[in-house]
Coordinates of C-alpha atoms in Angstrom, one line a residue:
Chain A
M1 CA 36.4 71.8 80.1
V2 CA 36.9 75.5 80.8
Y3 CA 34.6 78.1 82.3
L4 CA 33.7 81.2 80.2
N5 CA 31.0 83.7 81.2
G6 CA 28.7 81.4 83.0
N7 CA 29.2 78.3 80.9
F8 CA 31.4 75.2 81.2
I9 CA 32.6 74.4 77.7
E10 CA 35.4 72.7 75.8
K11 CA 38.5 74.8 75.5
D12 CA 38.5 74.7 71.8
Q13 CA 35.0 76.1 71.8
A14 CA 35.9 79.0 74.1
Y15 CA 36.0 82.3 72.2
V16 CA 35.7 85.9 73.1
S17 CA 34.7 88.9 71.0
V18 CA 37.5 90.8 69.2
M19 CA 35.9 93.8 71.1
D20 CA 36.9 92.3 74.4
R21 CA 39.2 94.8 76.1
G22 CA 41.4 91.9 77.2
F23 CA 42.2 91.3 73.6
L24 CA 42.4 94.9 72.5
F25 CA 44.2 96.5 75.5
G26 CA 45.4 93.8 77.9
D27 CA 42.7 95.3 80.2
G28 CA 42.3 92.5 82.7
I29 CA 43.4 90.9 85.9
Y30 CA 44.4 87.2 86.5
E31 CA 45.3 84.8 89.2
V32 CA 46.9 81.3 89.3
F33 CA 45.7 79.0 92.1
P34 CA 47.9 76.0 92.8
A35 CA 46.0 72.9 93.9
Y36 CA 47.8 69.9 95.5
N37 CA 45.8 66.8 96.1
R38 CA 42.9 69.1 94.8
K39 CA 43.4 71.5 97.7
I40 CA 44.5 75.0 96.9
I41 CA 47.4 76.5 98.9
G42 CA 46.7 80.1 100.0
L43 CA 43.2 80.2 98.4
D44 CA 42.1 83.3 100.4
S45 CA 45.4 85.0 99.8
H46 CA 44.9 84.5 96.1
L47 CA 41.3 85.7 96.2
N48 CA 42.4 88.8 98.2
R49 CA 45.0 89.6 95.6
L50 CA 42.5 89.2 92.9
Q51 CA 40.3 91.7 94.6
D52 CA 43.3 94.1 95.0
G53 CA 44.0 93.8 91.3
L54 CA 40.3 94.5 90.3
D55 CA 40.2 97.5 92.7
A56 CA 43.5 98.8 91.2
I57 CA 42.0 99.1 87.8
S58 CA 38.4 99.7 88.8
I59 CA 36.7 96.5 87.6
K60 CA 33.8 95.4 89.8
N61 CA 34.3 91.9 91.1
P62 CA 31.6 89.8 89.4
H63 CA 31.6 87.1 92.1
S64 CA 31.7 86.6 95.9
K65 CA 34.6 84.6 97.4
D66 CA 32.3 81.6 97.9
E67 CA 31.2 81.8 94.2
W68 CA 34.8 81.8 93.1
K69 CA 35.6 78.9 95.4
N70 CA 32.8 76.9 93.9
L71 CA 33.8 77.7 90.3
I72 CA 37.5 76.9 91.0
N73 CA 36.6 73.6 92.7
K74 CA 34.3 72.6 89.9
I75 CA 37.1 73.3 87.3
I76 CA 39.5 71.2 89.4
S77 CA 36.9 68.3 89.6
F78 CA 36.8 68.0 85.8
D79 CA 40.2 66.4 85.6
S80 CA 39.6 63.0 87.2
I81 CA 43.3 61.9 86.9
N82 CA 45.6 64.8 88.1
E83 CA 45.5 65.7 91.7
N84 CA 47.9 68.6 91.2
Q85 CA 46.6 71.4 89.1
A86 CA 47.1 75.1 88.4
V87 CA 43.8 76.9 88.0
Y88 CA 44.1 80.0 85.8
L89 CA 41.4 82.7 86.3
Q90 CA 41.2 85.8 84.2
I91 CA 38.7 88.7 84.4
S92 CA 38.8 91.3 81.6
R93 CA 36.8 94.5 81.7
G94 CA 34.5 93.1 79.0
S95 CA 33.4 94.0 75.5
D96 CA 32.3 97.3 74.3
K97 CA 30.5 98.1 71.0
N98 CA 33.4 100.1 69.7
R99 CA 37.1 100.2 70.4
K100 CA 37.9 103.2 72.6
H101 CA 40.5 103.6 75.4
T102 CA 37.9 104.9 77.8
Y103 CA 35.1 102.7 79.2
G104 CA 31.7 102.8 80.7
E105 CA 29.8 100.1 82.5
L106 CA 30.7 96.8 81.0
K107 CA 30.0 93.2 81.9
P108 CA 33.4 91.6 82.8
T109 CA 34.6 88.5 80.9
V110 CA 35.4 85.6 83.2
F111 CA 37.6 82.8 82.0
I112 CA 38.8 79.9 84.1
Q113 CA 40.8 76.8 83.1
S114 CA 43.0 74.3 84.8
S115 CA 46.2 72.7 83.7
V116 CA 48.4 70.0 85.3
I117 CA 51.2 71.0 87.6
K118 CA 54.3 69.1 86.7
L119 CA 56.5 69.5 89.8
R120 CA 60.1 68.5 89.7
E121 CA 61.2 66.1 92.4
K122 CA 63.6 67.5 95.0
S123 CA 66.3 65.0 93.9
T124 CA 66.3 66.6 90.4
L125 CA 66.9 70.1 91.9
L126 CA 70.1 69.5 93.8
N127 CA 72.3 70.9 91.1
G128 CA 70.0 73.9 90.8
L129 CA 68.9 75.8 87.7
S130 CA 70.2 78.7 85.7
A131 CA 69.0 82.3 85.2
I132 CA 69.8 85.3 83.2
T133 CA 69.5 88.9 84.2
R134 CA 67.9 91.9 82.4
E135 CA 67.1 95.5 83.1
D136 CA 63.5 95.7 84.5
I137 CA 61.7 98.0 82.1
R138 CA 58.1 97.1 83.1
W139 CA 55.5 99.5 84.3
L140 CA 55.6 100.9 87.8
K141 CA 52.5 99.0 88.9
S142 CA 54.0 95.5 88.8
D143 CA 52.2 94.7 92.1
T144 CA 49.0 94.5 90.0
K145 CA 48.5 91.1 88.4
A146 CA 47.3 92.5 85.1
T147 CA 47.1 90.8 81.7
S148 CA 49.2 93.6 80.1
I149 CA 52.3 91.5 80.5
L150 CA 54.0 91.5 77.2
A151 CA 57.2 92.5 78.9
N152 CA 57.1 89.5 81.2
T153 CA 56.5 87.1 78.3
L154 CA 59.4 88.6 76.4
Y155 CA 61.7 88.1 79.4
A156 CA 60.4 84.5 79.7
Q157 CA 61.2 83.9 76.1
E158 CA 64.7 85.3 76.6
A159 CA 65.2 82.8 79.4
K160 CA 64.0 80.0 77.2
N161 CA 66.3 81.1 74.3
N162 CA 69.2 81.0 76.8
D163 CA 68.2 77.6 78.2
A164 CA 67.5 79.3 81.5
E165 CA 64.7 78.8 84.0
E166 CA 64.1 82.4 84.6
T167 CA 65.1 86.0 83.8
I168 CA 65.9 87.9 87.0
L169 CA 65.2 91.6 86.7
Y170 CA 67.0 94.6 88.2
R171 CA 66.0 98.3 88.1
D172 CA 68.7 101.0 88.8
G173 CA 70.9 98.1 90.0
I174 CA 68.4 96.8 92.5
V175 CA 67.1 93.2 92.0
T176 CA 63.3 93.4 91.9
E177 CA 61.8 90.0 90.9
A178 CA 62.0 87.6 88.0
S179 CA 59.7 87.3 84.9
S180 CA 57.1 85.2 86.7
S181 CA 58.5 84.6 90.1
N182 CA 59.9 86.4 93.2
V183 CA 63.6 86.3 94.0
F184 CA 65.3 85.4 97.3
M185 CA 68.9 85.4 98.3
V186 CA 70.7 83.9 101.3
K187 CA 73.7 85.6 102.8
D188 CA 75.3 84.7 106.1
K189 CA 72.3 82.5 107.0
C190 CA 69.9 85.4 106.5
L191 CA 67.2 85.4 103.9
F192 CA 66.6 88.6 101.8
T193 CA 63.9 89.5 99.3
H194 CA 62.7 92.8 97.8
P195 CA 60.1 94.5 100.0
K196 CA 56.5 94.7 98.7
G197 CA 55.6 97.8 96.6
P198 CA 54.9 98.8 93.0
N199 CA 58.1 97.1 91.7
I200 CA 57.1 93.5 92.5
L201 CA 54.2 91.2 92.6
P202 CA 53.3 90.3 96.2
G203 CA 53.6 86.6 95.6
V204 CA 51.6 84.2 97.7
T205 CA 54.4 81.8 97.5
R206 CA 56.8 84.6 98.4
K207 CA 54.7 85.1 101.6
K208 CA 54.5 81.3 102.3
T209 CA 58.3 81.0 101.8
I210 CA 58.9 83.8 104.3
E211 CA 56.6 82.0 106.8
C212 CA 58.4 78.7 106.2
A213 CA 61.8 80.3 106.7
K214 CA 60.7 81.9 109.9
A215 CA 59.2 78.5 111.0
S216 CA 62.7 77.1 110.4
N217 CA 64.1 79.8 112.7
L218 CA 65.7 81.8 109.9
K219 CA 66.1 85.5 109.9
V220 CA 64.2 87.1 107.0
V221 CA 64.8 90.6 105.8
E222 CA 62.6 92.3 103.3
S223 CA 65.0 94.9 101.9
R224 CA 66.5 95.9 98.6
F225 CA 69.7 94.3 97.4
T226 CA 71.8 94.9 94.4
K227 CA 72.6 92.7 91.4
Q228 CA 76.2 92.6 92.7
Q229 CA 75.0 91.3 96.1
L230 CA 72.9 88.7 94.3
M231 CA 75.9 87.5 92.4
E232 CA 77.9 87.1 95.7
A233 CA 75.0 85.4 97.6
D234 CA 75.4 82.1 99.3
E235 CA 72.1 80.9 97.8
V236 CA 69.6 82.3 95.3
W237 CA 66.0 81.1 94.9
V238 CA 63.0 81.9 92.8
T239 CA 59.5 81.3 94.0
S240 CA 56.1 81.0 92.3
S241 CA 52.8 79.2 92.9
T242 CA 53.4 76.6 90.2
R243 CA 57.2 76.3 90.6
E244 CA 57.3 76.5 94.4
I245 CA 60.9 77.2 95.6
L246 CA 63.6 76.6 93.0
P247 CA 67.3 76.9 93.7
I248 CA 69.3 79.0 91.1
T249 CA 73.0 78.0 90.9
S250 CA 74.0 79.9 87.7
I251 CA 73.3 83.5 86.8
D252 CA 74.5 84.9 83.4
G253 CA 76.7 81.8 83.2
I254 CA 78.4 82.6 86.5
E255 CA 78.3 79.9 89.2
I256 CA 76.3 80.7 92.4
S257 CA 76.5 78.6 95.6
N258 CA 79.3 76.4 94.1
G259 CA 76.7 75.1 91.6
C260 CA 74.7 73.2 94.2
A261 CA 71.3 73.9 95.8
G262 CA 72.2 75.2 99.3
P263 CA 71.3 73.7 102.7
I264 CA 69.0 76.6 103.6
W265 CA 67.0 76.1 100.4
S266 CA 66.7 72.4 101.4
L267 CA 65.4 73.3 104.8
V268 CA 62.8 75.8 103.6
Y269 CA 61.8 73.6 100.7
D270 CA 61.0 70.7 103.1
Q271 CA 59.0 73.1 105.3
Y272 CA 57.0 74.3 102.3
Q273 CA 56.1 70.7 101.4
L274 CA 54.3 70.4 104.7
L275 CA 51.7 72.9 103.5
K276 CA 50.3 70.3 101.0
Chain B
M1 CA 32.3 94.1 58.3
V2 CA 35.7 93.4 59.8
Y3 CA 38.6 91.3 58.8
L4 CA 39.7 88.4 60.9
N5 CA 42.3 85.8 59.9
G6 CA 41.5 85.7 56.2
N7 CA 37.7 86.3 56.4
F8 CA 35.5 89.4 56.1
I9 CA 32.7 89.0 58.6
E10 CA 30.3 90.9 60.7
K11 CA 31.9 92.4 63.8
D12 CA 29.5 90.7 66.2
Q13 CA 30.5 87.4 64.6
A14 CA 34.2 88.1 65.1
Y15 CA 35.6 86.0 67.9
V16 CA 39.1 84.8 68.9
S17 CA 40.1 81.9 71.1
V18 CA 40.6 82.4 74.8
M19 CA 44.1 81.0 74.1
D20 CA 44.9 83.9 71.9
R21 CA 48.0 85.5 73.4
G22 CA 46.5 88.9 72.6
F23 CA 43.7 88.1 75.2
L24 CA 46.0 86.3 77.7
F25 CA 49.1 88.5 77.7
G26 CA 48.5 91.7 75.6
D27 CA 51.0 90.1 73.3
G28 CA 50.3 92.0 70.1
I29 CA 51.0 95.1 67.9
Y30 CA 48.5 97.5 66.5
E31 CA 48.2 100.5 64.2
V32 CA 45.6 103.1 63.4
F33 CA 45.5 104.4 59.9
P34 CA 43.6 107.7 59.3
A35 CA 41.8 107.9 56.0
Y36 CA 40.4 111.2 54.7
N37 CA 38.4 111.1 51.6
R38 CA 39.2 107.3 51.7
K39 CA 43.0 108.1 51.3
I40 CA 45.3 107.3 54.2
I41 CA 47.7 110.0 55.4
G42 CA 51.2 108.5 56.0
L43 CA 50.3 105.0 54.9
D44 CA 53.9 103.9 54.4
S45 CA 55.0 105.5 57.7
H46 CA 52.3 103.5 59.5
L47 CA 53.2 100.3 57.8
N48 CA 56.9 100.9 58.6
R49 CA 56.0 101.5 62.3
L50 CA 53.9 98.3 62.2
Q51 CA 57.0 96.4 61.0
D52 CA 59.1 98.0 63.7
G53 CA 56.7 96.9 66.3
L54 CA 56.5 93.3 65.0
D55 CA 60.3 93.2 64.9
A56 CA 60.6 94.6 68.5
I57 CA 58.6 91.6 69.8
S58 CA 59.6 89.0 67.3
I59 CA 56.4 88.4 65.5
K60 CA 56.8 87.6 61.8
N61 CA 54.9 90.0 59.6
P62 CA 52.2 87.8 58.0
H63 CA 51.6 90.1 55.0
S64 CA 53.6 92.2 52.5
K65 CA 53.0 96.0 52.3
D66 CA 50.9 95.5 49.2
E67 CA 48.7 92.9 50.9
W68 CA 48.2 95.2 53.8
K69 CA 47.3 98.1 51.5
N70 CA 44.7 95.9 49.8
L71 CA 43.2 94.7 53.0
I72 CA 43.0 98.2 54.4
N73 CA 41.4 99.6 51.3
K74 CA 38.9 96.8 51.2
I75 CA 37.9 97.5 54.8
I76 CA 37.5 101.2 53.9
S77 CA 35.3 100.4 50.9
F78 CA 32.7 98.6 53.1
D79 CA 31.5 101.9 54.5
S80 CA 29.8 103.5 51.5
I81 CA 28.8 106.6 53.4
N82 CA 31.8 107.9 55.5
E83 CA 34.8 109.2 53.6
N84 CA 36.8 109.8 56.8
Q85 CA 37.7 106.6 58.6
A86 CA 40.2 105.3 61.1
V87 CA 41.3 101.8 60.3
Y88 CA 42.4 99.7 63.3
L89 CA 44.8 96.9 62.6
Q90 CA 45.9 94.4 65.3
I91 CA 48.3 91.5 65.0
S92 CA 48.6 89.3 68.0
R93 CA 51.2 86.4 68.3
G94 CA 48.4 83.9 67.9
S95 CA 46.9 81.0 69.9
D96 CA 48.8 78.3 71.6
K97 CA 47.3 75.0 72.8
N98 CA 48.1 75.9 76.4
R99 CA 48.8 79.1 78.3
K100 CA 52.5 79.6 78.9
H101 CA 54.5 82.7 78.9
T102 CA 57.0 81.4 76.3
Y103 CA 56.1 80.7 72.7
G104 CA 57.1 78.7 69.7
E105 CA 56.0 79.1 66.1
L106 CA 52.4 80.4 66.1
K107 CA 50.1 81.7 63.4
P108 CA 49.5 85.4 64.1
T109 CA 45.9 86.6 64.6
V110 CA 45.1 89.5 62.3
F111 CA 42.1 91.7 63.0
I112 CA 41.2 94.8 61.0
Q113 CA 38.2 97.1 61.4
S114 CA 37.2 100.6 60.5
S115 CA 35.4 103.3 62.4
V116 CA 34.2 106.8 61.5
I117 CA 36.5 109.7 62.3
K118 CA 34.5 112.5 63.8
L119 CA 36.7 115.5 63.4
R120 CA 35.9 118.7 65.2
E121 CA 35.7 121.8 63.0
K122 CA 38.5 124.4 63.5
S123 CA 35.9 126.9 64.7
T124 CA 35.0 124.6 67.6
L125 CA 38.6 124.4 68.7
L126 CA 39.4 128.1 69.2
N127 CA 38.9 128.0 72.9
G128 CA 41.1 124.9 73.1
L129 CA 40.6 121.8 75.3
S130 CA 41.7 120.8 78.7
A131 CA 44.2 118.2 80.0
I132 CA 45.3 116.8 83.3
T133 CA 48.8 115.6 84.1
R134 CA 50.0 112.3 85.7
E135 CA 53.3 110.6 86.4
D136 CA 54.3 108.4 83.5
I137 CA 54.6 104.9 85.0
R138 CA 54.4 103.0 81.7
W139 CA 57.0 100.5 80.6
L140 CA 60.3 101.7 79.0
K141 CA 59.4 100.5 75.6
S142 CA 56.6 103.0 74.8
D143 CA 58.0 103.4 71.3
T144 CA 56.5 100.0 70.6
K145 CA 52.8 100.2 69.7
A146 CA 51.9 97.1 71.6
T147 CA 48.4 96.0 72.8
S148 CA 49.7 95.8 76.5
I149 CA 48.3 99.3 77.1
L150 CA 46.3 99.0 80.3
A151 CA 48.2 102.0 81.6
N152 CA 47.3 104.1 78.7
T153 CA 43.6 103.2 79.0
L154 CA 43.7 104.0 82.7
Y155 CA 45.1 107.5 81.9
A156 CA 42.5 108.0 79.2
Q157 CA 39.8 107.1 81.8
E158 CA 41.2 109.6 84.3
A159 CA 41.0 112.3 81.6
K160 CA 37.4 111.3 80.9
N161 CA 36.6 111.4 84.7
N162 CA 38.0 114.9 84.8
D163 CA 36.2 116.1 81.7
A164 CA 39.5 116.5 80.0
E165 CA 40.7 115.7 76.5
E166 CA 43.9 114.1 77.5
T167 CA 46.3 113.0 80.3
I168 CA 49.7 114.5 79.7
L169 CA 52.5 112.3 81.2
Y170 CA 55.8 113.3 82.8
R171 CA 58.6 111.1 84.0
D172 CA 61.2 112.5 86.5
G173 CA 59.7 115.9 85.8
I174 CA 60.1 115.6 82.0
V175 CA 57.0 115.7 79.8
T176 CA 57.0 112.6 77.6
E177 CA 53.7 112.3 75.7
A178 CA 50.0 111.9 76.5
S179 CA 47.9 108.8 77.0
S180 CA 47.3 108.4 73.2
S181 CA 48.9 111.4 71.6
N182 CA 52.2 113.3 71.4
V183 CA 52.7 116.6 73.1
F184 CA 54.1 119.8 71.6
M185 CA 54.7 123.2 73.2
V186 CA 55.4 126.6 71.7
K187 CA 57.8 129.0 73.4
D188 CA 59.0 132.2 71.9
K189 CA 57.8 131.1 68.4
C190 CA 59.8 127.9 68.6
L191 CA 58.1 124.5 68.6
F192 CA 59.3 121.8 71.1
T193 CA 58.5 118.1 71.4
H194 CA 60.1 115.2 73.2
P195 CA 62.8 113.5 71.1
K196 CA 62.1 110.0 69.8
G197 CA 63.2 107.1 72.0
P198 CA 61.8 104.5 74.3
N199 CA 59.7 106.9 76.3
I200 CA 57.4 108.0 73.5
L201 CA 55.6 106.6 70.5
P202 CA 57.0 108.0 67.3
G203 CA 53.7 109.3 66.1
V204 CA 53.1 109.6 62.4
T205 CA 51.1 112.8 63.1
R206 CA 53.9 114.0 65.3
K207 CA 56.2 113.7 62.3
K208 CA 53.7 115.3 59.9
T209 CA 53.2 118.2 62.4
I210 CA 57.0 118.8 62.5
E211 CA 57.0 118.8 58.7
C212 CA 54.1 121.2 58.6
A213 CA 55.7 123.5 61.1
K214 CA 58.9 123.6 59.1
A215 CA 56.9 124.3 56.0
S216 CA 55.5 127.3 57.9
N217 CA 59.1 128.5 58.5
L218 CA 58.9 127.7 62.2
K219 CA 61.9 126.5 64.2
V220 CA 61.3 123.0 65.6
V221 CA 63.4 121.5 68.5
E222 CA 63.1 117.9 69.5
S223 CA 64.4 118.1 73.0
R224 CA 63.1 117.4 76.5
F225 CA 61.2 120.0 78.5
T226 CA 59.9 119.9 82.0
K227 CA 56.3 120.0 83.3
Q228 CA 57.1 123.5 84.6
Q229 CA 58.1 124.6 81.2
L230 CA 54.9 123.1 79.8
M231 CA 52.8 125.1 82.2
E232 CA 54.6 128.3 81.2
A233 CA 54.4 127.7 77.4
D234 CA 52.8 130.1 75.0
E235 CA 50.9 127.2 73.4
V236 CA 50.4 123.5 74.0
W237 CA 49.1 121.0 71.5
V238 CA 48.5 117.3 71.4
T239 CA 48.6 115.3 68.1
S240 CA 47.4 112.0 67.0
S241 CA 46.3 110.3 63.8
T242 CA 42.6 110.5 64.6
R243 CA 42.6 113.8 66.5
E244 CA 45.1 115.7 64.3
I245 CA 46.4 118.7 66.1
L246 CA 44.4 119.9 69.1
P247 CA 45.2 123.0 71.1
I248 CA 45.3 122.6 74.9
T249 CA 44.4 125.7 76.9
S250 CA 43.9 124.3 80.4
I251 CA 46.2 121.9 82.2
D252 CA 45.3 120.7 85.7
G253 CA 42.8 123.6 85.8
I254 CA 45.4 126.2 85.1
E255 CA 44.9 128.4 82.1
I256 CA 47.5 128.1 79.2
S257 CA 47.8 130.5 76.4
N258 CA 45.2 132.9 77.9
G259 CA 42.6 130.2 77.3
C260 CA 42.7 130.6 73.5
A261 CA 44.1 128.4 70.8
G262 CA 47.3 130.2 69.7
P263 CA 48.3 131.7 66.3
I264 CA 51.1 129.2 65.7
W265 CA 48.6 126.3 66.2
S266 CA 46.3 128.0 63.7
L267 CA 49.1 128.2 61.2
V268 CA 50.3 124.6 61.5
Y269 CA 46.7 123.3 61.7
D270 CA 45.9 124.9 58.4
Q271 CA 49.1 123.5 56.9
Y272 CA 48.1 120.0 58.1
Q273 CA 44.8 120.2 56.4
L274 CA 46.6 120.5 53.1
L275 CA 47.7 116.9 53.5
K276 CA 44.2 115.7 52.9

C-alpha cells in the first residue's frame, strides 16, 4: 500500500496525471526517512529539511509535522514483517490544466511509499567498497532535495556500470558529495567533510555521523578538500540515510586505506548503531 | 485528445504510474514542435535534437522518424479549428517496480499533446517586451532538453512575478540563454549569440534566426558576450519555437534600444515569417 493524495491504495493502482508538474518538469521535493525497528532516525531533521525544500521552491507545505508523522507511521505499519524500512515521500507542485513553465495556485501531489532497508552486516564491509569519480555538473542548488535529479541518476548508473557503490563528485577540483550520499575522509585522525552550502545536500546522516564522531572524541572539520587529498586520505566514507556509513577502499581503481575499512570508520560505525 | 503509450485518449484520462521515472526523477527528454497552418517548422531538426537528447541519457528511441511524424500529424489533426499548434512530446525512461536511482531495461513512457499557439501580431511588438536577469545556476548539460527543469520553471516564475517576458541568464558574467529561449543581441549591425555547447539549448528557432539573418545579409557571430555588453546592445531578442523572435526593450528596468523594437529585428522577423 502507498499513500497518494489522501488515499491509501495499492502501488500498481497509484497514478498521477500527465499534467502533474512532477512528471513534466521535475517540479517537486522529496525525503527518505529511515526507520529501524519501526522508529525513524532523525524524524524532525528530515521534516525540517522537507520544509526547507518546499520553501526553496515556493510550494506550500500541505501538512503539519504531526500529520506527516501520522502518515509516515501508518505507511510503516502496513508492512507487518519488515522492521527496517525506508519511507519515500514526494510532494510535487501539482497538476495544472495546461503545460506551462509558470504556475498559479495548485494543489500539491503527495506520494508516500515504504520499501525494505537491506543493510549490510558490518562483517561484510571490512574490505570496503569501491567508487568512481566524476566532475560535478549538477545545478548550484544541490542543497535542495528536489526531484529534478536526472544528473544524480546518471551518476548512479555510471557507478553501477563500473561495479562501484557510488560516484564521488568534484567541482573545480573540490570534492562535493556523491550521487546520493555525502563524502567524508579521515586524515591524521581528523574527519573532514564538505561544509554545508549550495553544492551539497545537508544529509541527516551526515549530521548524525559528525555527532557520532564527536561523541567518539574525534576532531571534525567541515572544510573543502581536493580530489587529490581524497585519494591520499587514510579513510574515505560515504553516508546516507539508507546506507548509513560505508567505507570506500577503492576509488577509480586505486586502493585507498590499504583496501581495508579503517579503525576510525569502525569506531564511528559502532557509535551510529547506538542510535537505533 | 492526447497520445499516451500507444493510445489516443482524453487528456483528463491520461495518467502515469507514480513509479514513472519522469515523475520520480525528472528522467526524460522532451520536444516542442511548432506547427503553422498545420505544418511544422524544422521538423527534422526537432527530431534530430530529440534523438540527441535520448542518446545523451541513454534512452532507446522507441519510434522511427516516420512513426513520430505520423503520431505528431495525427495529434495536430484532432484540433479541427486551430491551424497553429505547439506539439509537446515527452519520453521518460519508463516505470520500474521499485524506486531506485539506477535502471535496467525499461519501456519508455511516451506522451504527446498539442496546444494552441497564440502568436502576437508584429504590430503589438513594436514597443518590445521586458526581461529580468539572474545568475545561471543550471546543470552543465543544458544542451540536453531534459525534463529535469525545475530551475527553468523557477526562472520563468520569477519573470512572471516581475511582469517580464523572460529571465535572461548569465554565468560568470557571460550571457548564456533565457529560461526557455535563446538570446541574441545586435551591436553595430552585427548579430551575436552564445555559441552552442553545454551551457545552452541548441534552439531550432535559434538556428532558423541565424539563417534568416544571413539571408538578410547580416553578419552573425556565435561568440560569448557579457551581461554588460547585453545592456549596451543596440537590440536584444529572445527566440523560441512557440514565441518566434521577440524584441526585448527593457532589462532589469533599464531601457534597451530606446524602448523600441529595432530595425534589424523587424527585418529578420519578416524573413522568419516566410518560413511558414
